[in-house]
Coordinates of C-alpha atoms in Angstrom, one line a residue:
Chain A
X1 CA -4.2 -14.7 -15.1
X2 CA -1.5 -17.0 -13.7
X3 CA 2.0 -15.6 -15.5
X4 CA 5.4 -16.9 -15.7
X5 CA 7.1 -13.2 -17.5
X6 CA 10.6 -13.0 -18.9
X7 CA 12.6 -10.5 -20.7
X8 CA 13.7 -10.0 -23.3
X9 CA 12.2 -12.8 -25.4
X10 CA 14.9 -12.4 -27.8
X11 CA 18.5 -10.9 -27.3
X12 CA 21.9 -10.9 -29.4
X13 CA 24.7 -9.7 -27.5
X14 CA 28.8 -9.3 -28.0
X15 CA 31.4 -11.9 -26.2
X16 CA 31.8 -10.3 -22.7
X17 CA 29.0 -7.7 -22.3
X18 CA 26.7 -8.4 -18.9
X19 CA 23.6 -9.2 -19.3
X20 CA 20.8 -10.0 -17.3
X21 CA 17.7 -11.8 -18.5
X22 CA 14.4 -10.8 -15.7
X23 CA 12.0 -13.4 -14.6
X24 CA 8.8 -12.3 -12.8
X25 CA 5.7 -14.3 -11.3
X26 CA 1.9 -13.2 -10.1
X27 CA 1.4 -16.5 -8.6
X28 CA 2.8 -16.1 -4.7
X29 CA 4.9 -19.3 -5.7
X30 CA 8.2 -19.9 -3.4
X31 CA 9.9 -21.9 -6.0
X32 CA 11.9 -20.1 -9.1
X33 CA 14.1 -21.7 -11.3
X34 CA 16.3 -20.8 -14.5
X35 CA 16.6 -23.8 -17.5
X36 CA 18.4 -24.1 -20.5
X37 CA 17.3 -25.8 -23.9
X38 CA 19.9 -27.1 -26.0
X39 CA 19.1 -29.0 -28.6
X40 CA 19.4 -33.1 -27.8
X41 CA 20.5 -31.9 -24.3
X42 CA 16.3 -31.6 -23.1
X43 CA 16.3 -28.8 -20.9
X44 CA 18.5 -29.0 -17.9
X45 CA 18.3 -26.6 -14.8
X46 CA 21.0 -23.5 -13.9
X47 CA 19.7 -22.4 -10.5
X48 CA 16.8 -22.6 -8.6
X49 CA 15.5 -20.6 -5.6
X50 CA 13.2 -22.2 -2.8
X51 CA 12.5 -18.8 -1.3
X52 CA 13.3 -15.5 -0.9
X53 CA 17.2 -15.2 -0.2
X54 CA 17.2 -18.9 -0.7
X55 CA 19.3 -19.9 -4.2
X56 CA 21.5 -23.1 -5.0
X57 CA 22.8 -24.6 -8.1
X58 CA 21.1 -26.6 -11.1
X59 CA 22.9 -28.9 -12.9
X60 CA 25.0 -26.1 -15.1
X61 CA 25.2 -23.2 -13.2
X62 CA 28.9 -21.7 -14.3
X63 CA 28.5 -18.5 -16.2
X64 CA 25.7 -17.7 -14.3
X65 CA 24.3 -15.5 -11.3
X66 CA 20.7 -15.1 -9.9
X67 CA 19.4 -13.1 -6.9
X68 CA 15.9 -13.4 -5.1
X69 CA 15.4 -10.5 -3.3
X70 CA 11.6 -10.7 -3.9
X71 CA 9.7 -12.8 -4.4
X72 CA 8.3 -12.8 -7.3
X73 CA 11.6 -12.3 -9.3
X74 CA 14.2 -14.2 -10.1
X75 CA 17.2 -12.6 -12.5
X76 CA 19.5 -14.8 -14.3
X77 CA 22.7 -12.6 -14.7
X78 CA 25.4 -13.9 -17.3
X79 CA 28.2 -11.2 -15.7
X80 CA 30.4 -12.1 -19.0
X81 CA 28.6 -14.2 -21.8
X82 CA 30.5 -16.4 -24.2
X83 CA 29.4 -18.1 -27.3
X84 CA 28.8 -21.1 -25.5
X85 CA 25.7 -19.9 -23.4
X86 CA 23.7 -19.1 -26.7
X87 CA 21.1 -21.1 -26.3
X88 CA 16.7 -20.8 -25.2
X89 CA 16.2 -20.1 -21.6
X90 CA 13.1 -20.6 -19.8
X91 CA 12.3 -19.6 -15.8
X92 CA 10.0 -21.3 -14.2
X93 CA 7.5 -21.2 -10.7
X94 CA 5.8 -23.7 -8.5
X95 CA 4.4 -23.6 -5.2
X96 CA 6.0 -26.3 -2.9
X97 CA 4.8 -29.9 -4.4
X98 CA 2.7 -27.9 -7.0
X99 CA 2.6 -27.6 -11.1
X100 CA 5.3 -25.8 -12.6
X101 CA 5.1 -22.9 -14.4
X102 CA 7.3 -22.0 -17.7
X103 CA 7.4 -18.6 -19.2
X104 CA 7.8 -18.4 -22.4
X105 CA 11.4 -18.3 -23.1
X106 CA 14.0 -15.8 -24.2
X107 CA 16.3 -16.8 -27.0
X108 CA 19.8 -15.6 -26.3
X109 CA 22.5 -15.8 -29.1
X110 CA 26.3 -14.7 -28.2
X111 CA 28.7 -13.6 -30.8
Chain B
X1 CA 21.6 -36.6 -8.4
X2 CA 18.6 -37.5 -10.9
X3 CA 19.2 -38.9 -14.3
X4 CA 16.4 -39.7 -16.9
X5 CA 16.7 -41.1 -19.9
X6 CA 14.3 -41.1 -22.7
X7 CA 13.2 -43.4 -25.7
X8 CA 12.3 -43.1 -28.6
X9 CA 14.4 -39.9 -29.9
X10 CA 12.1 -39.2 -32.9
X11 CA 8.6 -41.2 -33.2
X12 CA 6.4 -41.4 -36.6
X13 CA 3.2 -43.3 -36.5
X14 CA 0.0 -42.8 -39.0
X15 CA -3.2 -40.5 -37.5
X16 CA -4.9 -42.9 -35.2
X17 CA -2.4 -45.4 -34.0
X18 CA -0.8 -45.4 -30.4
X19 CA 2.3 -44.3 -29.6
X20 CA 4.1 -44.7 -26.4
X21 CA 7.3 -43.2 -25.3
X22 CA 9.5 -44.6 -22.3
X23 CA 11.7 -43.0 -19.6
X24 CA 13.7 -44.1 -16.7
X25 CA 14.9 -42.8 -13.7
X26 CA 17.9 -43.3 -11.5
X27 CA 16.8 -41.2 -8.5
X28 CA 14.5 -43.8 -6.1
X29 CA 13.6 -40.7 -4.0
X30 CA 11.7 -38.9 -7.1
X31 CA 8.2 -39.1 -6.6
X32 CA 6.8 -36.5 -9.2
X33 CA 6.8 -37.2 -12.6
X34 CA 5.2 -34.8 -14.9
X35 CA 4.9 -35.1 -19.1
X36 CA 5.2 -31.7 -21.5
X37 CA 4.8 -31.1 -24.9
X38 CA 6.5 -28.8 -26.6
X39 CA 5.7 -27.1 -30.3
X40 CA 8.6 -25.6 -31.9
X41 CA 10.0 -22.0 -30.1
X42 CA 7.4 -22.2 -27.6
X43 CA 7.4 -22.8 -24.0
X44 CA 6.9 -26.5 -22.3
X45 CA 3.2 -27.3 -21.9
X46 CA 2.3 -29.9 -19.1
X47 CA -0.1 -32.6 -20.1
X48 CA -0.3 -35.1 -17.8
X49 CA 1.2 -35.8 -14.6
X50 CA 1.9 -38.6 -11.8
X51 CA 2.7 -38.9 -8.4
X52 CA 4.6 -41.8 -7.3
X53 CA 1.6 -43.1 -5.0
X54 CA -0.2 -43.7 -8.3
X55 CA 0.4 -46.3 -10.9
X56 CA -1.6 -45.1 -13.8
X57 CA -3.1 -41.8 -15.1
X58 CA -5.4 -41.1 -18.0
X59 CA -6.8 -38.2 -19.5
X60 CA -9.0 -38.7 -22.7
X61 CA -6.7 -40.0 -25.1
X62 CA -3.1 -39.7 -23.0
X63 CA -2.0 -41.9 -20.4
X64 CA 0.7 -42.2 -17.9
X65 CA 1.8 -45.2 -16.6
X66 CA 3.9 -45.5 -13.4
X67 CA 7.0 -48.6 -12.2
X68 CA 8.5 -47.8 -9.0
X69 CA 10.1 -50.8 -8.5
X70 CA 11.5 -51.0 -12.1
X71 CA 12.0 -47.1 -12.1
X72 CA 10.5 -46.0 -15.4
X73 CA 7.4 -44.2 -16.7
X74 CA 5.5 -44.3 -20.1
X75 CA 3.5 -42.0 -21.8
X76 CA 0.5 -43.7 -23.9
X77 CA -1.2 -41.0 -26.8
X78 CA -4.0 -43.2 -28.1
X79 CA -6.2 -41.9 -32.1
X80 CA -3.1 -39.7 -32.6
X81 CA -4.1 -36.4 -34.3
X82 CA -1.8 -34.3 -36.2
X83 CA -1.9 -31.8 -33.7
X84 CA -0.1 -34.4 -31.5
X85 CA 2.8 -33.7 -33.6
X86 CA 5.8 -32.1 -31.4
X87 CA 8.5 -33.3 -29.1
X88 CA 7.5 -34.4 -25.8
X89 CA 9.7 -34.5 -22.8
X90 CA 9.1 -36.6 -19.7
X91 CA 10.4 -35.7 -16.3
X92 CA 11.4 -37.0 -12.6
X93 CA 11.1 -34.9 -9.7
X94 CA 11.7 -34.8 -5.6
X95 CA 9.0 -32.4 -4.4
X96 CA 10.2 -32.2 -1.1
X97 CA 13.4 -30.7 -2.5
X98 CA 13.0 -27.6 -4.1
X99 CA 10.4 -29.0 -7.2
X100 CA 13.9 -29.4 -9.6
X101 CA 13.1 -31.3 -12.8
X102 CA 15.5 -33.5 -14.4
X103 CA 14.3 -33.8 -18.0
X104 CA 14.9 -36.4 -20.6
X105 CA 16.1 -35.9 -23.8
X106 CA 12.8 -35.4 -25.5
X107 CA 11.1 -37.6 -28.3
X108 CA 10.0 -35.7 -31.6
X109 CA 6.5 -37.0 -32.3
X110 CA 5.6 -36.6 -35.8
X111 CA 1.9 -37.7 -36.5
X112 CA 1.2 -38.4 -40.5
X113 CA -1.9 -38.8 -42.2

């Protein structure tokens, strides 16, 4: 079965403490990215990946690291969260010009 | 880059009318334009999609039309259900660059009977 898998799903962490949030796919794809859902903001990309060793920024990429040393993951590393990065995060995988895949989201709250 | 905008914010029509919901995009270079539904606290769920060599789309009861030249895209839900209920987002994408969606703002469909 085609998968998009991240973890956690749900997370509450303290002001400063690293965190990183793992994305897997099954599905061979060369594209990964990293969204954020805010609500009236839509969902609005942090980083995306093209390939393996390949990264670049999204639209609101400070606060944020990834790495693609495989292929099928793609971390999303918040080195020091702040309140301001609570918020639903989904990753997401395509092949090149083909449907995207979501996974299902983790739910991040910062205090 | 890419900026899409997105109307109607929230959308109430009775079980079995139309409702349509409009989005325009800045980029002329997108040429991917996918819809998604989304139920509360779950993950986006494509239902339809369009390419930009394609004016119109339809799937049973949805429908995605397609204006280059005016730069906007419309999503037609025909005998709404109330399991059409949720908020749909549309979104514009360059394939050739990495498959990024820009996403509008989302409309909240609420279907009553």
């Amino acid at each position: 079965e085609a998968q998009v898998t991240q973890n956690p799903r749900y997370l509450i962490t303290v002001t400063g403490k690293k965190l990183t949030v793992t994305c897997s796919q099954n599905m061979n794809h060369e594209y990964m990215s990293w969204y954020r859902q805010d609500p009236g903001l839509g969902l609005r990309q942090i980083y995306y990946s093209m390939n393996v060793e390949v990264t670049d920024k999204g639209d609101v990429p400070e606060g944020y690291k990834v790495s693609r040393k495989e292929k099928r993951n793609f971390p999303l590393i918040l080195e020091s969260p702040s309140p301001n990065q609570t918020s639903l995060y989904f990753c997401a995988s395509s092949s090149a010009g083909g449907t995207i895949y979501f996974g299902e989201g983790s739910w991040l709250t910062v205090v | 880059g890419e900026n899409v905008e997105q109307h109607p914010s929230t959308l109430s029509v009775q079980e079995g009318d139309s409702a349509v919901i409009k989005c325009t995009y800045s980029d002329s270079a997108s040429n991917y334009f996918p819809w998604y539904k989304q139920e509360l606290g779950k993950r986006p769920q494509l239902i339809i999609d369009i390419r930009s060599n394609v004016g119109e789309k339809k799937d049973q009861r949805i429908a995605v039309t397609l204006n280059k030249t005016a730069k906007h895209f419309s999503l037609h839900i025909t005998e709404t259900q109330p399991e059409d209920s949720a908020v749909y987002f549309c979104a514009a994408s360059f394939t050739g660059g990495g498959n990024k969606l820009t996403f509008g703002t989302g409309t909240q469909l609420k279907v009553e009977l």
